[in-house]
Short mmCIF file of C-alpha atoms in Angstrom, two decimals:
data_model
loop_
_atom_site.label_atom_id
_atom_site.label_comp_id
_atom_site.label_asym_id
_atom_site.label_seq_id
_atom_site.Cartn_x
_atom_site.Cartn_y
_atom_site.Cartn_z
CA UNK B 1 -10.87 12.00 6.70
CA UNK B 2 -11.37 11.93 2.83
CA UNK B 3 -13.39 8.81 1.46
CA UNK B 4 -11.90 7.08 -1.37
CA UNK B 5 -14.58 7.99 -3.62
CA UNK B 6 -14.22 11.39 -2.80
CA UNK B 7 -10.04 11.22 -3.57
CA UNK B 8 -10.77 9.72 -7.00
CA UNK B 9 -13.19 11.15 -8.66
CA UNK B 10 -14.77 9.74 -12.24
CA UNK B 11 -12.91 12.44 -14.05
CA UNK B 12 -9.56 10.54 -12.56
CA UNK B 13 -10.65 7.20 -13.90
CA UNK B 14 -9.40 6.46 -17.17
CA UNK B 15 -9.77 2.19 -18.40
CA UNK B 16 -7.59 0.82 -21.10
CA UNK B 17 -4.88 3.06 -21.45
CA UNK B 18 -1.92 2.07 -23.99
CA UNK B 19 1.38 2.88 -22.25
CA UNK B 20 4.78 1.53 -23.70
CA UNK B 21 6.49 1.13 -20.55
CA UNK B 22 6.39 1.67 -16.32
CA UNK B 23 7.49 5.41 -17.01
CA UNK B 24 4.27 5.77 -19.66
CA UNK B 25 2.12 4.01 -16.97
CA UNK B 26 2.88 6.17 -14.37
CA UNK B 27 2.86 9.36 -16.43
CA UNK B 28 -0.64 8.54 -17.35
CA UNK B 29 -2.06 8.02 -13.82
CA UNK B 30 -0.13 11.22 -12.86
CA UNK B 31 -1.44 13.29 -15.72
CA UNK B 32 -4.86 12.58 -14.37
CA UNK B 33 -3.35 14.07 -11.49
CA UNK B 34 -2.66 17.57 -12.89
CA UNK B 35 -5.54 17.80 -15.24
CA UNK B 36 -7.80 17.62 -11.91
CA UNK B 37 -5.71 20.61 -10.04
CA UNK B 38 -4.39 17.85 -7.67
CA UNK B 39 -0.91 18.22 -8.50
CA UNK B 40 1.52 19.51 -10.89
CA UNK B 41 3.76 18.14 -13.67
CA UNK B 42 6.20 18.26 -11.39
CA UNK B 43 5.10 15.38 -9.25
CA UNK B 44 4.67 13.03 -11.89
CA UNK B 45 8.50 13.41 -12.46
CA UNK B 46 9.06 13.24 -8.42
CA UNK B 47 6.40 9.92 -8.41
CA UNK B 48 9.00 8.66 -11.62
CA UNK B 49 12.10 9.41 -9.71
CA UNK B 50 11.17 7.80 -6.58
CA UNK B 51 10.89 4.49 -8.62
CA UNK B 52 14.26 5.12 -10.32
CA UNK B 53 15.80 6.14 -6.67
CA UNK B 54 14.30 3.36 -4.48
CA UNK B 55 13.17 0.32 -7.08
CA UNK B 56 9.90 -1.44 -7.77
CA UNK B 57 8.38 -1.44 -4.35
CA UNK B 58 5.12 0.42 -5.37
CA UNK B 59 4.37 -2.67 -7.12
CA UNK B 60 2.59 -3.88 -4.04
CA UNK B 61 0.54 -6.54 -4.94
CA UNK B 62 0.40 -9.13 -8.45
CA UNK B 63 -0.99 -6.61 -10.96
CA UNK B 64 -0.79 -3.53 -9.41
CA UNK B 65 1.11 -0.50 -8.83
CA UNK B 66 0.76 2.76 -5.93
CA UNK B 67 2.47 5.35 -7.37
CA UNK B 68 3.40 8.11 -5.25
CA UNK B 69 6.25 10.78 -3.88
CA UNK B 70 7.07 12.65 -0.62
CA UNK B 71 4.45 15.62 0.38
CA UNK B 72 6.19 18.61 -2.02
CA UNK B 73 5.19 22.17 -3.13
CA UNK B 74 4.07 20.29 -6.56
CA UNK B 75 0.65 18.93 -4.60
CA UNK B 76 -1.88 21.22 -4.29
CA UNK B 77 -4.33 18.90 -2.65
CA UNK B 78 -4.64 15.45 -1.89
CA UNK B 79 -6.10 13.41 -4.36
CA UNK B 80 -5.78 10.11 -6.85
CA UNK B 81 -6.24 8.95 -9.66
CA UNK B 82 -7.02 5.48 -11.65
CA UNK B 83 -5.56 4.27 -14.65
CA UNK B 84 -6.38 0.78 -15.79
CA UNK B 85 -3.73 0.00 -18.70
CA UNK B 86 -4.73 -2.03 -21.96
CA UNK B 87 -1.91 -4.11 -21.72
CA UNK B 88 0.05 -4.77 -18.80
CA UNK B 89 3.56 -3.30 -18.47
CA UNK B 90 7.04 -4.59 -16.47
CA UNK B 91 8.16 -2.22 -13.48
CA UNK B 92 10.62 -4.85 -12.64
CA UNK B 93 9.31 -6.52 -9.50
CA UNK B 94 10.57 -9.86 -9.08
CA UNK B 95 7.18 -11.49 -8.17
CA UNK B 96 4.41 -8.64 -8.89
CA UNK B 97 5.12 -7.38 -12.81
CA UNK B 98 3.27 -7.34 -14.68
CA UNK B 99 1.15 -4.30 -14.08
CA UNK B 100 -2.31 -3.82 -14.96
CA UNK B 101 -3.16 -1.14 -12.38
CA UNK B 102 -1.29 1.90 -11.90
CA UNK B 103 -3.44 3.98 -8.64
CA UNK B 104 -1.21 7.04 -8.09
CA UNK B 105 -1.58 9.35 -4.45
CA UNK B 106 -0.21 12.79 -4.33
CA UNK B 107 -0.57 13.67 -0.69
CA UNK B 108 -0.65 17.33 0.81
CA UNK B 109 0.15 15.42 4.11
CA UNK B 110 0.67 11.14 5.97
CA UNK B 111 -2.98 11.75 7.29
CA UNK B 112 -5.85 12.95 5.34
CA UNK B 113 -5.74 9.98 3.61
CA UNK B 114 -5.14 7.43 5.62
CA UNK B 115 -9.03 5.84 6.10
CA UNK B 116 -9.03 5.99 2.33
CA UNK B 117 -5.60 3.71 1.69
CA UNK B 118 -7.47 0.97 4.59
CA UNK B 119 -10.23 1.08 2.28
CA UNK B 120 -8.58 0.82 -0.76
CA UNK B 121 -6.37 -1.85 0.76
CA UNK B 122 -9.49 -3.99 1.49
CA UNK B 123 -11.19 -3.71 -1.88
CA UNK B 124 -8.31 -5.00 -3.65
CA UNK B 125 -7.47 -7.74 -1.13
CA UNK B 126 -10.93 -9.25 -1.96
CA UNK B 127 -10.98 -11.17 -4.74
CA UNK B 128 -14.40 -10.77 -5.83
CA UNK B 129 -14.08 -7.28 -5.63
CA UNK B 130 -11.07 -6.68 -7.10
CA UNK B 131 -12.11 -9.12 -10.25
CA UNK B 132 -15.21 -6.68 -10.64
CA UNK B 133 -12.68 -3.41 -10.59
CA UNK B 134 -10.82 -5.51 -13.52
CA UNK B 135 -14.34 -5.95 -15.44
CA UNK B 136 -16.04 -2.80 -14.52
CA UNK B 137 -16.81 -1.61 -18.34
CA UNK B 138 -16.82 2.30 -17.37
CA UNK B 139 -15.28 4.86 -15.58
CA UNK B 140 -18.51 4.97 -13.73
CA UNK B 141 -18.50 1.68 -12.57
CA UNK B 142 -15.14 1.87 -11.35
CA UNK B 143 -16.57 4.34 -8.77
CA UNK B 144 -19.50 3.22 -7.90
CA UNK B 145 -17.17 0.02 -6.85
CA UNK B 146 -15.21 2.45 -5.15
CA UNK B 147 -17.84 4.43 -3.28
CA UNK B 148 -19.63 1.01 -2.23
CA UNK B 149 -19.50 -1.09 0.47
CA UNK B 150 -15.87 -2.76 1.58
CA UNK B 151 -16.93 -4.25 5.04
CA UNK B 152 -15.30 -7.01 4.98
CA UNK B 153 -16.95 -10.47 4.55
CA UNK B 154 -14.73 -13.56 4.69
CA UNK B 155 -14.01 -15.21 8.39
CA UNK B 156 -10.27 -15.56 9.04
CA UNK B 157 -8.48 -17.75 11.39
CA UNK B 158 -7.59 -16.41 14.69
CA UNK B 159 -5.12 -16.95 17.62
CA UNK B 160 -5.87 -17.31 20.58
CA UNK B 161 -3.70 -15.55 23.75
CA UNK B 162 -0.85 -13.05 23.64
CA UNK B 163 2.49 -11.99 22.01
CA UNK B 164 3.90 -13.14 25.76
CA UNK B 165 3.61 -16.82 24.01
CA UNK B 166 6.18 -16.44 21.20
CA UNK B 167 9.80 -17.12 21.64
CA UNK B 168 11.03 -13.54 20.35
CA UNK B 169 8.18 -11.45 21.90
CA UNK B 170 8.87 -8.98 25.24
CA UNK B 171 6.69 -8.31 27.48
CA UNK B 172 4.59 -5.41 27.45
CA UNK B 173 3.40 -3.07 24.11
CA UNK B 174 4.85 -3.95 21.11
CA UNK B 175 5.62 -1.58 17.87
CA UNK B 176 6.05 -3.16 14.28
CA UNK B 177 7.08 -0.73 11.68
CA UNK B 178 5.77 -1.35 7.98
CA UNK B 179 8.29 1.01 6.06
CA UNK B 180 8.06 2.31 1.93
CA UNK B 181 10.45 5.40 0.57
CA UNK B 182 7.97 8.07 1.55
CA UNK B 183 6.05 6.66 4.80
CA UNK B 184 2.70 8.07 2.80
CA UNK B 185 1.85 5.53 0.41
CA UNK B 186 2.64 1.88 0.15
CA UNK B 187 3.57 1.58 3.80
CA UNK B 188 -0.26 2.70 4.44
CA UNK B 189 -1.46 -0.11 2.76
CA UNK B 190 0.72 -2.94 4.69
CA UNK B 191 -0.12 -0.83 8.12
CA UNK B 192 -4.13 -1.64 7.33
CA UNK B 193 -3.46 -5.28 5.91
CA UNK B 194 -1.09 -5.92 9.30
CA UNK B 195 -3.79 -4.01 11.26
CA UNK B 196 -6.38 -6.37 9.71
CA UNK B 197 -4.79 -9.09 11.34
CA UNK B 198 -3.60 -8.11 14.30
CA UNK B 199 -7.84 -7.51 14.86
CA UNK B 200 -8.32 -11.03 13.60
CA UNK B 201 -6.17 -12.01 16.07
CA UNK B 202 -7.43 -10.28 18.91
CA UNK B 203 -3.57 -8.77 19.28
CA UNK B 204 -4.28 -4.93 18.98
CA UNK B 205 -4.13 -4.36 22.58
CA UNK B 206 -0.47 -5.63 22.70
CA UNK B 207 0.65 -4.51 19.31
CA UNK B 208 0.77 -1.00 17.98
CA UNK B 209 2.01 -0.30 14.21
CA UNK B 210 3.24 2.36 12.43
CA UNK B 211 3.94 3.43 8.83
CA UNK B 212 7.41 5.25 7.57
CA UNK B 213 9.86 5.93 5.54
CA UNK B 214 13.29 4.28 5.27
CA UNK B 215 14.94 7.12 7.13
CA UNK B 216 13.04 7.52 9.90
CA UNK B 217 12.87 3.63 10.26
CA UNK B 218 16.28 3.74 11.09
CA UNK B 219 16.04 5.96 13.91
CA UNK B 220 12.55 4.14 15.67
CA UNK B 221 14.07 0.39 14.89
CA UNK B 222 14.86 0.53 18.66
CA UNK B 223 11.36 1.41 19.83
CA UNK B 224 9.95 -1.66 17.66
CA UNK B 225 10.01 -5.35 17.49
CA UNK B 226 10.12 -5.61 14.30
CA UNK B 227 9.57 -4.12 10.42
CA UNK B 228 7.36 -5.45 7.76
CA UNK B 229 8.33 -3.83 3.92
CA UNK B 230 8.78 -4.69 0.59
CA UNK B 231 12.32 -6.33 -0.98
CA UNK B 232 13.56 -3.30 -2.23
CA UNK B 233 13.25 -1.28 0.95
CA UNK B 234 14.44 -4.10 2.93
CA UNK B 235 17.45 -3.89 1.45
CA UNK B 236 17.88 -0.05 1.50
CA UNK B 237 17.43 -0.54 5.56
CA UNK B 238 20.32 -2.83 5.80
CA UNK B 239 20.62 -4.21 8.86
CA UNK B 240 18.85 -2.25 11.80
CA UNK B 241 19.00 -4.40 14.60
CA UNK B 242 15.47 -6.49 14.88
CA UNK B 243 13.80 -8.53 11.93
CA UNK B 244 12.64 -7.35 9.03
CA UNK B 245 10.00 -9.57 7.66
CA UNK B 246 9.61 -9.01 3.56
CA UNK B 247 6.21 -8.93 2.17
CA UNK B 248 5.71 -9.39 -1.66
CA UNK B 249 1.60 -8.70 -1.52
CA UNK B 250 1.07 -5.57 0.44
CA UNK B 251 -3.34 -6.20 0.44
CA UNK B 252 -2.81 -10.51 1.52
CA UNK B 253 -3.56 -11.26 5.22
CA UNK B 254 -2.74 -14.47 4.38
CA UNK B 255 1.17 -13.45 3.93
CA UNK B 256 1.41 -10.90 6.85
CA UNK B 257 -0.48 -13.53 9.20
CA UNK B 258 2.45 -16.22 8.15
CA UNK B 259 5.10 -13.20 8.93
CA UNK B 260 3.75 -12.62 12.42
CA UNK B 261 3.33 -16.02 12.80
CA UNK B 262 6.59 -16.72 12.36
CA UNK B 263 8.18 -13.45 13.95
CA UNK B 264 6.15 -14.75 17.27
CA UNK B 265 6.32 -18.53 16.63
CA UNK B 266 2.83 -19.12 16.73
#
């Protein structure tokens, strides 16, 4: 699997870029995108669209924004790209605007890139580290934040027994879903924040989770328990027959712990 260094090189850092709105902010990030062979001009309008189609949701966390489309003929490898803007811009999100970071993905496939989205997930989640990414003066820095170490540091809270204790849980394996528009982006990042937890907990041997998109979410509802996703999505699914818990900070294990905590009355 590609490390996150590797996906975004120094060449696809750019700091204090002056965009006049969300579309600006996400052309930038996906002009870094084409001038590195990654993808064509073509995905930046797809990456556009899919905002304009399915809402706000790659605004993921306060401050920042994942932009990203399906897997299409206009990537030509996997790669991303970094675009700190000068002044932060409104996507729309009801909690998360306004946006300072736009980090866009174009994907040749969901799995190459899935150990760099957990990493990515956990740099941002820490605040120390993501306050350095704000300050780091260069394009260089930026990387060498990147390409450093994201073990993670804090202790966390964990729970003792089994999902056999909760009110709504079933015995044997479970399934929770975390669901985005594309099932290759900003569902990635919730899958390694959930999977986070459910290691703090001790739960992975009785949970197993899975990102997708809102279609095929539709279709595996009845092999989960539940599905963890952003507003927007949430109410694209509709109702699909088991919870759907809403998340408003994709990188916090503090929020997804309170979800399963209350989706297993813990």
């Amino acid at each position: 699997m590609s490390e996150l260094s590797d996906l975004i090189p120094v060449e696809a850092i750019r700091l204090d870029v002056a965009a006049p709105d969300w579309q600006g902010a996400v052309r930038a990030a996906g002009d870094l995108l084409v001038a590195g062979g990654v993808s064509t001009d073509a995905y930046t309008q797809e990456m556009t669209r899919n905002v304009e189609e399915n809402g706000p949701y790659i605004v993921i966390a306060p401050g920042f924004a994942f932009a990203h489309a399906r897997p299409s003929p206009a990537v030509q490898r996997t790669g991303m790209s970094w675009v700190r803007l000068a002044t932060p811009v409104n996507f729309g999100h009801e909690t998360n605007d306004p946006v300072h970071l736009v980090v866009a993905l174009a994907a040749t496939d969901s799995g190459a890139h899935t150990q760099a989205m957990g990493a990515l997930a956990r740099l941002l989640a820490d605040g120390d580290t993501s306050a350095a990414l704000d300050r780091a003066p260069t394009p260089q820095a930026v990387h060498r934040i990147l390409a450093g170490d994201t073990a993670e540091q804090a202790a966390a809270p964990r729970s003792e027994g089994s999902p056999g204790g909760g009110g709504s849980a079933k015995h044997g394996m479970h399934k929770i879903l975390t669901v985005c528009g594309n099932g290759v982006g900003t569902s990635l990042f919730l899958k390694s924040t959930l999977d986070k937890v459910l290691d703090r907990w001790k739960w992975g041997r009785f949970i197993t989770t899975e990102a997708t998109d809102t279609i095929s979410a539709k279709g595996k509802a009845s092999e989960a328990v539940a599905i963890m996703t952003s507003r927007e999505i949430a109410r694209t699914l509709g109702d699909v027959g088991i919870p759907v818990r809403v998340i408003e900070d994709f990188t916090s294990t503090k929020e997804v712990d309170s979800a399963l905590r209350d989706l297993y009355d813990v």
